[in-house]
PDB file of C-alpha atoms in Angstrom:
ATOM      1  CA  MET A   1     103.958 149.703 127.456  1.00 43.00           C
ATOM      2  CA  THR A   2     100.863 148.054 126.501  1.00 42.00           C
ATOM      3  CA  HIS A   3     100.505 145.093 124.287  1.00 41.00           C
ATOM      4  CA  SER A   4      97.764 144.540 121.941  1.00 41.00           C
ATOM      5  CA  LEU A   5      97.173 141.005 120.754  1.00 41.00           C
ATOM      6  CA  ASP A   6      95.924 140.086 117.473  1.00 40.00           C
ATOM      7  CA  PRO A   7      92.495 138.185 118.057  1.00 40.00           C
ATOM      8  CA  ALA A   8      93.195 136.309 114.552  1.00 39.00           C
ATOM      9  CA  LEU A   9      96.357 134.816 116.260  1.00 36.00           C
ATOM     10  CA  HIS A  10      94.029 133.295 119.217  1.00 39.00           C
ATOM     11  CA  ALA A  11      91.153 132.159 117.169  1.00 40.00           C
ATOM     12  CA  PRO A  12      90.330 128.462 116.737  1.00 44.00           C
ATOM     13  CA  ILE A  13      90.848 128.012 113.237  1.00 41.00           C
ATOM     14  CA  ALA A  14      92.158 125.200 111.140  1.00 44.00           C
ATOM     15  CA  THR A  15      95.699 125.287 109.941  1.00 44.00           C
ATOM     16  CA  PRO A  16      96.815 122.876 107.538  1.00 46.00           C
ATOM     17  CA  SER A  17      98.622 120.896 110.259  1.00 76.00           C
ATOM     18  CA  LEU A  18      95.459 120.606 111.930  1.00 84.00           C
ATOM     19  CA  ALA A  19      93.775 119.403 108.618  1.00 86.00           C
ATOM     20  CA  MET A  20      96.094 116.884 108.423  1.00 89.00           C
ATOM     21  CA  ARG A  21      95.772 115.410 111.760  1.00 90.00           C
ATOM     22  CA  TYR A  22      92.128 115.535 111.124  1.00 92.00           C
ATOM     23  CA  LEU A  23      92.564 113.425 107.742  1.00 93.00           C
ATOM     24  CA  ARG A  24      95.014 111.078 109.361  1.00 94.00           C
ATOM     25  CA  VAL A  25      92.772 110.541 112.345  1.00 94.00           C
ATOM     26  CA  ASP A  26      89.692 109.906 110.128  1.00 95.00           C
ATOM     27  CA  HIS A  27      91.859 107.535 107.834  1.00 95.00           C
ATOM     28  CA  ALA A  28      92.930 105.488 110.877  1.00 96.00           C
ATOM     29  CA  GLY A  29      89.320 105.504 112.029  1.00 95.00           C
ATOM     30  CA  GLU A  30      87.959 104.095 108.949  1.00 96.00           C
ATOM     31  CA  PHE A  31      90.435 101.448 109.313  1.00 97.00           C
ATOM     32  CA  GLY A  32      89.185 100.721 112.873  1.00 97.00           C
ATOM     33  CA  ALA A  33      85.657 100.257 111.512  1.00 97.00           C
ATOM     34  CA  ILE A  34      86.690  98.011 109.077  1.00 98.00           C
ATOM     35  CA  GLN A  35      88.421  95.819 111.414  1.00 98.00           C
ATOM     36  CA  ILE A  36      85.272  96.130 113.749  1.00 97.00           C
ATOM     37  CA  TYR A  37      83.049  94.870 110.888  1.00 97.00           C
ATOM     38  CA  ARG A  38      85.148  92.222 109.707  1.00 98.00           C
ATOM     39  CA  ALA A  39      85.270  90.481 112.979  1.00 98.00           C
ATOM     40  CA  GLN A  40      81.524  91.082 113.580  1.00 97.00           C
ATOM     41  CA  ILE A  41      80.925  89.241 110.151  1.00 97.00           C
ATOM     42  CA  LEU A  42      83.181  86.515 110.767  1.00 97.00           C
ATOM     43  CA  ILE A  43      81.471  85.741 114.172  1.00 97.00           C
ATOM     44  CA  GLY A  44      78.155  86.521 112.834  1.00 95.00           C
ATOM     45  CA  ARG A  45      78.589  84.161 109.781  1.00 95.00           C
ATOM     46  CA  TRP A  46      79.787  81.422 112.496  1.00 94.00           C
ATOM     47  CA  LEU A  47      76.849  81.828 114.563  1.00 92.00           C
ATOM     48  CA  GLY A  48      74.287  82.239 111.649  1.00 87.00           C
ATOM     49  CA  HIS A  49      73.169  85.707 112.538  1.00 87.00           C
ATOM     50  CA  ALA A  50      70.774  87.445 110.139  1.00 87.00           C
ATOM     51  CA  HIS A  51      72.520  90.897 110.448  1.00 90.00           C
ATOM     52  CA  VAL A  52      75.745  89.848 108.499  1.00 95.00           C
ATOM     53  CA  ALA A  53      74.232  91.372 105.157  1.00 94.00           C
ATOM     54  CA  LEU A  54      73.631  94.702 106.855  1.00 94.00           C
ATOM     55  CA  LEU A  55      77.289  94.351 108.200  1.00 96.00           C
ATOM     56  CA  GLU A  56      78.623  93.672 104.907  1.00 97.00           C
ATOM     57  CA  ASP A  57      76.773  96.981 103.433  1.00 95.00           C
ATOM     58  CA  PHE A  58      78.406  99.033 106.444  1.00 96.00           C
ATOM     59  CA  LEU A  59      81.786  97.399 105.606  1.00 96.00           C
ATOM     60  CA  ALA A  60      81.665  98.364 101.966  1.00 97.00           C
ATOM     61  CA  HIS A  61      80.915 102.027 102.804  1.00 95.00           C
ATOM     62  CA  GLU A  62      83.831 102.041 105.371  1.00 96.00           C
ATOM     63  CA  ARG A  63      86.254 100.414 102.587  1.00 97.00           C
ATOM     64  CA  ARG A  64      85.251 103.468 100.318  1.00 96.00           C
ATOM     65  CA  HIS A  65      85.706 106.066 103.052  1.00 95.00           C
ATOM     66  CA  LEU A  66      89.358 104.550 104.072  1.00 96.00           C
ATOM     67  CA  ALA A  67      90.060 104.975 100.215  1.00 96.00           C
ATOM     68  CA  THR A  68      89.051 108.569  99.952  1.00 94.00           C
ATOM     69  CA  PHE A  69      91.143 109.217 103.021  1.00 94.00           C
ATOM     70  CA  ALA A  70      94.191 107.484 101.702  1.00 95.00           C
ATOM     71  CA  GLU A  71      93.850 109.084  98.489  1.00 94.00           C
ATOM     72  CA  VAL A  72      93.947 112.662  99.978  1.00 92.00           C
ATOM     73  CA  LEU A  73      96.539 111.654 102.210  1.00 93.00           C
ATOM     74  CA  ALA A  74      98.840 110.145  99.362  1.00 94.00           C
ATOM     75  CA  ALA A  75      98.247 113.343  97.179  1.00 92.00           C
ATOM     76  CA  ARG A  76      99.761 115.471 100.149  1.00 90.00           C
ATOM     77  CA  GLY A  77     102.559 112.976 100.772  1.00 90.00           C
ATOM     78  CA  VAL A  78     101.134 112.825 104.362  1.00 89.00           C
ATOM     79  CA  ARG A  79     101.757 109.385 106.497  1.00 90.00           C
ATOM     80  CA  ARG A  80      99.010 107.437 108.125  1.00 90.00           C
ATOM     81  CA  CYS A  81      98.455 108.232 111.786  1.00 90.00           C
ATOM     82  CA  ARG A  82     100.452 106.937 114.546  1.00 87.00           C
ATOM     83  CA  SER A  83      97.326 105.503 115.905  1.00 89.00           C
ATOM     84  CA  PHE A  84      96.391 103.364 112.688  1.00 94.00           C
ATOM     85  CA  LEU A  85      97.414 100.016 113.844  1.00 94.00           C
ATOM     86  CA  LEU A  86      95.853 100.767 117.405  1.00 93.00           C
ATOM     87  CA  CYS A  87      92.435 101.449 115.650  1.00 94.00           C
ATOM     88  CA  GLY A  88      93.038  98.110 113.747  1.00 96.00           C
ATOM     89  CA  VAL A  89      93.697  96.025 116.537  1.00 96.00           C
ATOM     90  CA  GLY A  90      91.339  97.627 118.907  1.00 95.00           C
ATOM     91  CA  GLY A  91      88.648  97.440 116.333  1.00 96.00           C
ATOM     92  CA  TYR A  92      88.939  94.060 115.653  1.00 98.00           C
ATOM     93  CA  ALA A  93      89.032  93.114 119.675  1.00 97.00           C
ATOM     94  CA  LEU A  94      85.721  95.425 119.772  1.00 96.00           C
ATOM     95  CA  GLY A  95      84.156  93.675 116.806  1.00 97.00           C
ATOM     96  CA  LEU A  96      84.850  90.219 118.363  1.00 97.00           C
ATOM     97  CA  ILE A  97      83.697  90.766 121.781  1.00 97.00           C
ATOM     98  CA  THR A  98      80.525  92.772 120.747  1.00 97.00           C
ATOM     99  CA  ALA A  99      79.677  89.862 118.134  1.00 97.00           C
ATOM    100  CA  LEU A 100      79.769  86.965 120.928  1.00 96.00           C
ATOM    101  CA  LEU A 101      77.546  89.424 122.852  1.00 95.00           C
ATOM    102  CA  GLY A 102      74.868  89.205 120.028  1.00 94.00           C
ATOM    103  CA  GLU A 103      73.139  91.520 117.372  1.00 93.00           C
ATOM    104  CA  ARG A 104      72.029  94.105 120.021  1.00 94.00           C
ATOM    105  CA  ALA A 105      75.629  94.637 121.034  1.00 95.00           C
ATOM    106  CA  VAL A 106      76.852  94.610 117.675  1.00 95.00           C
ATOM    107  CA  MET A 107      74.180  97.405 116.872  1.00 95.00           C
ATOM    108  CA  ALA A 108      75.071  99.251 120.258  1.00 96.00           C
ATOM    109  CA  CYS A 109      78.763  99.110 119.036  1.00 96.00           C
ATOM    110  CA  THR A 110      77.680 100.821 115.909  1.00 96.00           C
ATOM    111  CA  ARG A 111      75.545 103.369 117.385  1.00 96.00           C
ATOM    112  CA  ALA A 112      78.555 104.224 119.766  1.00 96.00           C
ATOM    113  CA  VAL A 113      80.901 104.701 117.177  1.00 96.00           C
ATOM    114  CA  GLU A 114      79.072 106.636 114.781  1.00 94.00           C
ATOM    115  CA  THR A 115      77.562 108.885 117.439  1.00 95.00           C
ATOM    116  CA  VAL A 116      81.062 109.862 118.498  1.00 96.00           C
ATOM    117  CA  VAL A 117      82.525 109.964 114.767  1.00 95.00           C
ATOM    118  CA  ASN A 118      79.655 112.048 113.572  1.00 95.00           C
ATOM    119  CA  ARG A 119      80.018 114.550 116.444  1.00 95.00           C
ATOM    120  CA  HIS A 120      83.921 114.821 115.633  1.00 95.00           C
ATOM    121  CA  LEU A 121      83.116 115.042 111.754  1.00 95.00           C
ATOM    122  CA  GLN A 122      80.624 117.846 112.305  1.00 94.00           C
ATOM    123  CA  GLU A 123      83.444 119.764 114.300  1.00 94.00           C
ATOM    124  CA  GLN A 124      85.771 119.064 111.439  1.00 93.00           C
ATOM    125  CA  LEU A 125      83.607 120.418 108.750  1.00 94.00           C
ATOM    126  CA  VAL A 126      83.101 123.614 110.623  1.00 94.00           C
ATOM    127  CA  HIS A 127      87.030 124.286 111.028  1.00 90.00           C
ATOM    128  CA  LEU A 128      87.626 122.984 107.379  1.00 91.00           C
ATOM    129  CA  ALA A 129      85.072 124.815 105.630  1.00 90.00           C
ATOM    130  CA  ASP A 130      87.177 127.921 104.951  1.00 88.00           C
ATOM    131  CA  THR A 131      90.626 126.600 105.419  1.00 87.00           C
ATOM    132  CA  ASP A 132      90.790 123.578 103.466  1.00 88.00           C
ATOM    133  CA  PRO A 133      88.257 122.833 100.660  1.00 90.00           C
ATOM    134  CA  GLN A 134      89.726 119.349  99.731  1.00 89.00           C
ATOM    135  CA  ALA A 135      89.842 118.408 103.183  1.00 89.00           C
ATOM    136  CA  HIS A 136      86.520 119.580 103.872  1.00 92.00           C
ATOM    137  CA  ALA A 137      84.998 117.536 100.826  1.00 91.00           C
ATOM    138  CA  ALA A 138      86.826 114.544 101.818  1.00 92.00           C
ATOM    139  CA  VAL A 139      85.143 114.826 105.324  1.00 93.00           C
ATOM    140  CA  ALA A 140      81.867 115.818 103.824  1.00 93.00           C
ATOM    141  CA  SER A 141      81.609 112.852 101.264  1.00 91.00           C
ATOM    142  CA  ILE A 142      81.043 110.094 104.152  1.00 93.00           C
ATOM    143  CA  VAL A 143      78.938 111.898 106.570  1.00 92.00           C
ATOM    144  CA  ARG A 144      75.594 110.665 105.195  1.00 91.00           C
ATOM    145  CA  ASP A 145      76.831 107.079 105.394  1.00 92.00           C
ATOM    146  CA  GLU A 146      77.991 107.410 108.983  1.00 92.00           C
ATOM    147  CA  LEU A 147      74.878 108.916 109.854  1.00 91.00           C
ATOM    148  CA  GLY A 148      72.971 106.232 108.089  1.00 91.00           C
ATOM    149  CA  HIS A 149      74.897 103.564 109.797  1.00 92.00           C
ATOM    150  CA  ARG A 150      74.251 105.147 113.223  1.00 93.00           C
ATOM    151  CA  ASP A 151      70.265 105.732 112.540  1.00 92.00           C
ATOM    152  CA  LEU A 152      70.013 101.980 111.082  1.00 91.00           C
ATOM    153  CA  ALA A 153      71.917 100.577 114.266  1.00 92.00           C
ATOM    154  CA  ALA A 154      69.630 102.650 116.522  1.00 91.00           C
ATOM    155  CA  GLU A 155      66.600 101.158 115.125  1.00 92.00           C
ATOM    156  CA  ARG A 156      68.178  97.747 115.616  1.00 90.00           C
ATOM    157  CA  VAL A 157      69.264  97.847 119.259  1.00 89.00           C
ATOM    158  CA  GLY A 158      65.712  98.828 120.104  1.00 85.00           C
ATOM    159  CA  ALA A 159      65.143  99.666 123.944  1.00 87.00           C
ATOM    160  CA  ASP A 160      68.217 100.026 125.833  1.00 89.00           C
ATOM    161  CA  SER A 161      69.346  97.431 128.447  1.00 93.00           C
ATOM    162  CA  ALA A 162      72.225  97.125 130.911  1.00 94.00           C
ATOM    163  CA  LEU A 163      74.014  95.326 128.124  1.00 93.00           C
ATOM    164  CA  THR A 164      73.591  98.043 125.260  1.00 93.00           C
ATOM    165  CA  ARG A 165      74.426 100.993 127.749  1.00 95.00           C
ATOM    166  CA  ALA A 166      77.448  98.886 128.834  1.00 96.00           C
ATOM    167  CA  VAL A 167      78.809  98.389 125.300  1.00 96.00           C
ATOM    168  CA  GLU A 168      77.944 101.942 124.273  1.00 95.00           C
ATOM    169  CA  ALA A 169      79.970 103.218 127.268  1.00 96.00           C
ATOM    170  CA  VAL A 170      83.089 101.250 126.637  1.00 96.00           C
ATOM    171  CA  VAL A 171      83.089 101.565 122.718  1.00 95.00           C
ATOM    172  CA  ALA A 172      82.467 105.361 123.050  1.00 95.00           C
ATOM    173  CA  MET A 173      85.270 105.692 125.570  1.00 95.00           C
ATOM    174  CA  SER A 174      87.495 103.876 123.240  1.00 94.00           C
ATOM    175  CA  THR A 175      86.706 105.780 120.104  1.00 94.00           C
ATOM    176  CA  GLU A 176      86.953 109.127 121.782  1.00 94.00           C
ATOM    177  CA  SER A 177      90.386 107.683 123.353  1.00 93.00           C
ATOM    178  CA  VAL A 178      92.021 106.993 119.776  1.00 91.00           C
ATOM    179  CA  ILE A 179      90.556 110.199 118.329  1.00 92.00           C
ATOM    180  CA  TRP A 180      92.079 111.964 121.228  1.00 91.00           C
ATOM    181  CA  LEU A 181      95.497 110.645 120.830  1.00 89.00           C
ATOM    182  CA  GLY A 182      95.546 110.545 117.097  1.00 88.00           C
ATOM    183  CA  LEU A 183      95.034 114.279 117.017  1.00 87.00           C
ATOM    184  CA  ARG A 184      98.038 114.885 119.535  1.00 83.00           C
TER     185      ARG A 184
END
C-alpha cells in the first residue's frame, strides 16, 4: 500500500502559533534594543559623547515598536516571550560595554543588531504575508526605522577595525541566540 503525503502539510507556512512566536520574539527584541540604547545614552552623557542625540532618536523609535507589538499581543491575549527579561538584561549589558568602548563600538553594535533583526523581519514578512495580515502589518510598520538605524550606524562606524569586527561578531551571535531561544 502506498501513502501519498499532502505537500501542503509539509510546506513551510506560517501557522498562527508561528505568528505568535514571531510577535513575542519581536516584542522581546524591542525591549532588548531599548535597554541597549538606555545604557549607551547613560554612558554617552556621562562621557559627553556627541552621538547621544542620535541614540535618543533610535530609542524613541524602539519604544514605539515595543508599543506596537505589545498592543498586538494584548489584543490576542498572548503573554510576552520567555526571553523578554534575558533580552533586557543582555541588551543593557551590551549597551554598557559598547558605550565604554566608544562611539564606533556603539555604532557597530547597532549595525550588528539591525542586520540580524532585519534579516529575521524579512523572513517573517514572507511567512506572514498570506497567513496573518495583522501580524504582517505590525512587522512591516517597523522595518523602515530598523533599516535606517542600520544604515546610519554603518555610516558612523566607518572603516572596520579589529574592535568593530569583534563587537559585531559578539552582538550578532547574541542577537541570533535570543531570537533562536525565543522562537522555541
